[in-house]
Short mmCIF file of C-alpha atoms in Angstrom, two decimals:
data_model
loop_
_atom_site.label_atom_id
_atom_site.label_comp_id
_atom_site.label_asym_id
_atom_site.label_seq_id
_atom_site.Cartn_x
_atom_site.Cartn_y
_atom_site.Cartn_z
CA UNK A 1 -99.99 30.09 -27.13
CA UNK A 2 -98.92 33.65 -26.38
CA UNK A 3 -99.80 36.07 -23.60
CA UNK A 4 -100.99 39.44 -24.84
CA UNK A 5 -101.41 41.83 -21.94
CA UNK A 6 -103.82 40.08 -19.58
CA UNK A 7 -105.22 38.00 -22.42
CA UNK A 8 -104.02 34.53 -23.38
CA UNK A 9 -104.22 34.15 -27.15
CA UNK A 10 -104.07 30.60 -28.49
CA UNK A 11 -103.79 29.18 -31.98
CA UNK A 12 -107.06 27.94 -33.39
CA UNK A 13 -108.25 26.40 -36.63
CA UNK A 14 -110.61 28.19 -38.98
CA UNK A 15 -112.18 27.36 -42.32
CA UNK A 16 -112.27 29.57 -45.40
CA UNK A 17 -115.98 30.31 -45.74
CA UNK A 18 -115.83 32.61 -48.79
CA UNK A 19 -113.34 34.32 -51.09
CA UNK A 20 -114.07 37.62 -52.87
CA UNK A 21 -111.84 39.22 -55.50
CA UNK A 22 -111.90 42.87 -54.41
CA UNK A 23 -109.30 44.37 -56.78
CA UNK A 24 -106.90 42.86 -59.33
CA UNK A 25 -104.36 42.26 -56.52
CA UNK A 26 -106.47 41.96 -53.35
CA UNK A 27 -108.86 39.24 -52.23
CA UNK A 28 -111.03 39.13 -49.13
CA UNK A 29 -110.97 35.86 -47.23
CA UNK A 30 -113.86 35.23 -44.85
CA UNK A 31 -112.66 32.85 -42.15
CA UNK A 32 -115.04 30.92 -39.91
CA UNK A 33 -113.44 30.68 -36.46
CA UNK A 34 -113.65 27.58 -34.30
CA UNK A 35 -113.41 29.87 -31.24
CA UNK A 36 -115.16 33.17 -32.05
CA UNK A 37 -113.80 36.36 -30.50
CA UNK A 38 -114.62 40.06 -30.32
CA UNK A 39 -111.94 42.45 -31.51
CA UNK A 40 -111.23 46.17 -31.53
CA UNK A 41 -111.00 47.99 -34.86
CA UNK A 42 -107.33 48.11 -35.82
CA UNK A 43 -106.33 44.75 -34.38
CA UNK A 44 -104.82 41.91 -36.37
CA UNK A 45 -104.36 38.14 -36.35
CA UNK A 46 -101.33 35.96 -36.99
CA UNK A 47 -101.83 33.36 -39.72
CA UNK A 48 -99.62 30.25 -39.79
CA UNK A 49 -99.19 27.90 -42.74
CA UNK A 50 -97.50 24.54 -42.20
CA UNK A 51 -96.25 22.30 -45.03
CA UNK A 52 -96.33 18.48 -44.86
CA UNK A 53 -92.57 18.46 -44.21
CA UNK A 54 -93.04 20.64 -41.13
CA UNK A 55 -91.88 23.93 -42.65
CA UNK A 56 -94.06 26.80 -41.48
CA UNK A 57 -94.52 30.44 -42.40
CA UNK A 58 -96.39 33.09 -40.44
CA UNK A 59 -97.72 36.53 -41.34
CA UNK A 60 -99.88 39.11 -39.59
CA UNK A 61 -103.05 40.39 -41.27
CA UNK A 62 -105.35 43.14 -40.05
CA UNK A 63 -109.01 42.35 -39.51
CA UNK A 64 -111.19 44.32 -41.92
CA UNK A 65 -114.60 43.22 -40.63
CA UNK A 66 -116.75 44.95 -38.04
CA UNK A 67 -115.89 44.55 -34.38
CA UNK A 68 -118.96 42.63 -33.25
CA UNK A 69 -118.32 39.14 -31.91
CA UNK A 70 -118.78 36.84 -34.87
CA UNK A 71 -117.74 33.39 -35.99
CA UNK A 72 -116.52 34.95 -39.26
CA UNK A 73 -113.78 37.55 -39.75
CA UNK A 74 -112.63 39.18 -42.98
CA UNK A 75 -108.98 39.49 -44.00
CA UNK A 76 -108.07 41.52 -47.11
CA UNK A 77 -104.87 39.97 -48.46
CA UNK A 78 -102.84 41.65 -51.19
CA UNK A 79 -100.64 39.65 -53.54
CA UNK A 80 -97.11 40.91 -52.89
CA UNK A 81 -94.03 40.32 -55.07
CA UNK A 82 -92.29 37.22 -53.71
CA UNK A 83 -94.90 37.11 -50.94
CA UNK A 84 -94.69 33.55 -49.65
CA UNK A 85 -97.95 33.57 -47.69
CA UNK A 86 -99.91 36.00 -49.86
CA UNK A 87 -99.11 33.86 -52.94
CA UNK A 88 -100.52 30.81 -51.18
CA UNK A 89 -103.76 32.60 -50.46
CA UNK A 90 -104.10 33.94 -53.99
CA UNK A 91 -103.00 30.86 -55.93
CA UNK A 92 -103.81 27.83 -53.77
CA UNK A 93 -106.27 28.56 -50.95
CA UNK A 94 -109.85 27.48 -51.62
CA UNK A 95 -113.19 27.57 -49.85
CA UNK A 96 -113.30 24.83 -47.22
CA UNK A 97 -109.55 24.87 -46.53
CA UNK A 98 -108.45 24.95 -42.89
CA UNK A 99 -106.13 27.72 -41.73
CA UNK A 100 -104.40 28.27 -38.37
CA UNK A 101 -104.60 31.68 -36.74
CA UNK A 102 -104.35 33.38 -33.38
CA UNK A 103 -105.74 36.68 -32.20
CA UNK A 104 -106.95 39.27 -31.83
CA UNK A 105 -103.60 41.02 -31.33
CA UNK A 106 -102.52 44.64 -31.13
CA UNK A 107 -103.00 47.33 -28.50
CA UNK A 108 -101.54 50.43 -30.16
CA UNK A 109 -103.17 50.92 -33.55
CA UNK A 110 -106.76 51.10 -32.27
CA UNK A 111 -109.81 53.20 -33.07
CA UNK A 112 -110.45 55.56 -30.12
CA UNK A 113 -113.60 54.69 -28.25
CA UNK A 114 -115.45 56.75 -27.44
CA UNK A 115 -114.33 58.85 -30.39
CA UNK A 116 -115.11 62.53 -29.84
CA UNK A 117 -112.58 64.48 -31.93
CA UNK A 118 -111.67 64.47 -35.61
CA UNK A 119 -109.72 61.48 -36.94
CA UNK A 120 -107.56 61.27 -40.08
CA UNK A 121 -106.98 57.89 -41.75
CA UNK A 122 -104.29 57.47 -44.44
CA UNK A 123 -103.83 54.17 -46.24
CA UNK A 124 -102.75 52.36 -49.39
CA UNK A 125 -103.50 48.92 -50.83
CA UNK A 126 -104.49 46.33 -48.25
CA UNK A 127 -103.33 48.84 -45.63
CA UNK A 128 -106.95 49.98 -45.82
CA UNK A 129 -108.03 46.82 -43.94
CA UNK A 130 -107.61 48.06 -40.33
CA UNK A 131 -108.82 51.51 -41.34
CA UNK A 132 -111.92 49.92 -42.87
CA UNK A 133 -112.60 48.14 -39.60
CA UNK A 134 -112.43 51.56 -37.92
CA UNK A 135 -114.80 53.09 -40.47
CA UNK A 136 -117.23 50.21 -40.03
CA UNK A 137 -117.06 50.49 -36.24
CA UNK A 138 -117.72 54.22 -36.48
CA UNK A 139 -120.72 53.52 -38.72
CA UNK A 140 -122.13 50.92 -36.35
CA UNK A 141 -121.97 53.32 -33.39
CA UNK A 142 -123.32 56.25 -35.45
CA UNK A 143 -121.06 58.95 -33.99
CA UNK A 144 -120.88 62.44 -35.42
CA UNK A 145 -117.09 62.58 -35.10
CA UNK A 146 -115.56 64.00 -38.31
CA UNK A 147 -113.43 61.38 -40.02
CA UNK A 148 -111.41 61.63 -43.22
CA UNK A 149 -109.86 58.84 -45.28
CA UNK A 150 -107.03 59.67 -47.68
CA UNK A 151 -106.47 56.53 -49.73
CA UNK A 152 -103.70 55.97 -52.26
CA UNK A 153 -104.17 53.59 -55.21
CA UNK A 154 -102.57 53.11 -58.60
CA UNK A 155 -105.88 53.29 -60.48
CA UNK A 156 -109.57 53.52 -59.64
CA UNK A 157 -109.81 49.77 -60.20
CA UNK A 158 -107.26 49.24 -57.41
CA UNK A 159 -109.35 51.01 -54.74
CA UNK A 160 -110.24 48.43 -52.10
CA UNK A 161 -113.87 48.49 -50.85
CA UNK A 162 -114.58 51.24 -53.39
CA UNK A 163 -118.36 50.79 -53.60
CA UNK A 164 -118.81 50.71 -49.83
CA UNK A 165 -116.61 53.77 -49.29
CA UNK A 166 -118.44 55.84 -51.87
CA UNK A 167 -121.78 54.80 -50.37
CA UNK A 168 -120.65 55.94 -46.92
CA UNK A 169 -119.43 59.24 -48.35
CA UNK A 170 -122.80 59.93 -49.94
CA UNK A 171 -124.79 59.17 -46.80
CA UNK A 172 -122.53 60.65 -44.13
CA UNK A 173 -121.73 64.37 -44.11
CA UNK A 174 -119.10 63.89 -41.39
CA UNK A 175 -117.10 61.42 -43.50
CA UNK A 176 -114.57 62.76 -46.01
CA UNK A 177 -113.16 60.49 -48.72
CA UNK A 178 -110.28 61.48 -50.99
CA UNK A 179 -108.37 59.22 -53.36
CA UNK A 180 -104.77 59.78 -54.44
CA UNK A 181 -104.64 58.04 -57.83
CA UNK A 182 -101.02 57.69 -58.92
CA UNK A 183 -101.10 56.09 -62.40
CA UNK A 184 -104.10 57.62 -64.13
CA UNK A 185 -106.14 60.79 -63.97
CA UNK A 186 -108.75 60.82 -61.21
CA UNK A 187 -112.40 60.83 -62.23
CA UNK A 188 -113.64 63.07 -59.42
CA UNK A 189 -112.61 66.67 -58.80
CA UNK A 190 -112.32 65.89 -55.09
CA UNK A 191 -109.57 63.32 -55.73
CA UNK A 192 -105.88 63.80 -56.58
CA UNK A 193 -103.72 62.62 -59.47
CA UNK A 194 -100.41 62.25 -57.62
CA UNK A 195 -98.74 60.60 -54.66
CA UNK A 196 -99.61 61.74 -51.17
CA UNK A 197 -97.72 64.84 -50.02
CA UNK A 198 -97.97 67.49 -47.32
CA UNK A 199 -100.11 69.84 -49.42
CA UNK A 200 -102.62 67.04 -49.97
CA UNK A 201 -102.74 66.23 -46.26
CA UNK A 202 -103.30 69.91 -45.46
CA UNK A 203 -106.22 70.04 -47.88
CA UNK A 204 -107.85 66.96 -46.35
CA UNK A 205 -107.46 68.43 -42.87
CA UNK A 206 -109.17 71.58 -44.16
CA UNK A 207 -112.09 69.48 -45.44
CA UNK A 208 -112.50 68.09 -41.92
CA UNK A 209 -113.08 71.67 -40.68
CA UNK A 210 -111.02 70.90 -37.58
CA UNK A 211 -107.59 69.52 -36.89
CA UNK A 212 -107.48 65.81 -36.17
CA UNK A 213 -106.45 64.68 -32.72
CA UNK A 214 -105.53 61.20 -33.97
CA UNK A 215 -103.96 60.08 -37.25
CA UNK A 216 -103.68 56.45 -38.39
CA UNK A 217 -101.38 55.51 -41.29
CA UNK A 218 -101.19 52.00 -42.74
CA UNK A 219 -99.50 50.53 -45.81
CA UNK A 220 -96.14 49.28 -47.04
CA UNK A 221 -92.96 50.49 -45.38
CA UNK A 222 -92.22 53.01 -48.11
CA UNK A 223 -95.76 54.35 -48.19
CA UNK A 224 -95.94 54.77 -44.41
CA UNK A 225 -92.67 56.74 -44.42
CA UNK A 226 -93.89 59.07 -47.17
CA UNK A 227 -97.38 59.55 -45.72
CA UNK A 228 -96.07 60.17 -42.22
CA UNK A 229 -93.58 62.72 -43.52
CA UNK A 230 -96.45 64.43 -45.38
CA UNK A 231 -98.51 64.59 -42.19
CA UNK A 232 -95.60 66.06 -40.23
CA UNK A 233 -94.86 68.65 -42.94
CA UNK A 234 -98.55 69.53 -42.89
CA UNK A 235 -98.11 70.57 -39.27
CA UNK A 236 -99.58 67.55 -37.50
CA UNK A 237 -97.81 66.58 -34.30
CA UNK A 238 -95.85 63.35 -34.26
CA UNK A 239 -97.45 62.36 -30.95
CA UNK A 240 -100.89 61.88 -32.57
CA UNK A 241 -99.65 59.77 -35.52
CA UNK A 242 -99.88 55.99 -35.23
CA UNK A 243 -98.51 53.74 -37.96
CA UNK A 244 -98.78 50.14 -39.04
CA UNK A 245 -96.80 48.46 -41.82
CA UNK A 246 -97.22 45.25 -43.76
CA UNK A 247 -94.94 42.93 -45.68
CA UNK A 248 -95.11 39.71 -47.71
#
């Protein structure tokens, strides 16, 4: 058990309710909680795996599902090279398996509520998970706040939640979606065929038609460093940039 602010967060058991292959390297795991909780978009849970010999491994995963109190949460887990826990989920975990977790955790990387000014989201790979929770929360509350997502992926096939994101883009004039495709030519004129840089960030800010007052960046260590540098070179103030990084 750990104390998080004024909240006591205990370990609980959950059951894998469903598994969905989202991209070649990312699966969504829908976990049915024994003690349901409400979370804030951007928060995460700790997952603990324990072997029969007592060895345990723990990793943190952002919650991708909407923020409403629910017995089921969604985690989007990417297979990482030499990823001890991610390999278990991709190669061994099955529907009906029990998993230990605790949460929700995190009080820094959170969607602003109420959101009134423009927000810029920058992500890559499963780093989209907390940003997707933010997008889903924004959709549920139906605000008019301009929001842009700049998402990096190797190919179009590697874009997590691609169908849902494109559907939101079509139906929401205040939502801007731009993909940075790094290993093939982009299909859409509104996307980019290179890694994220300051010029790209400047263009996305221009599409928002106002400067963001909050920027959220999530991905691997290397990606977060590059994306944050791009945002700073684009003239965004360091004080409005919040980052979150993931590992194996």
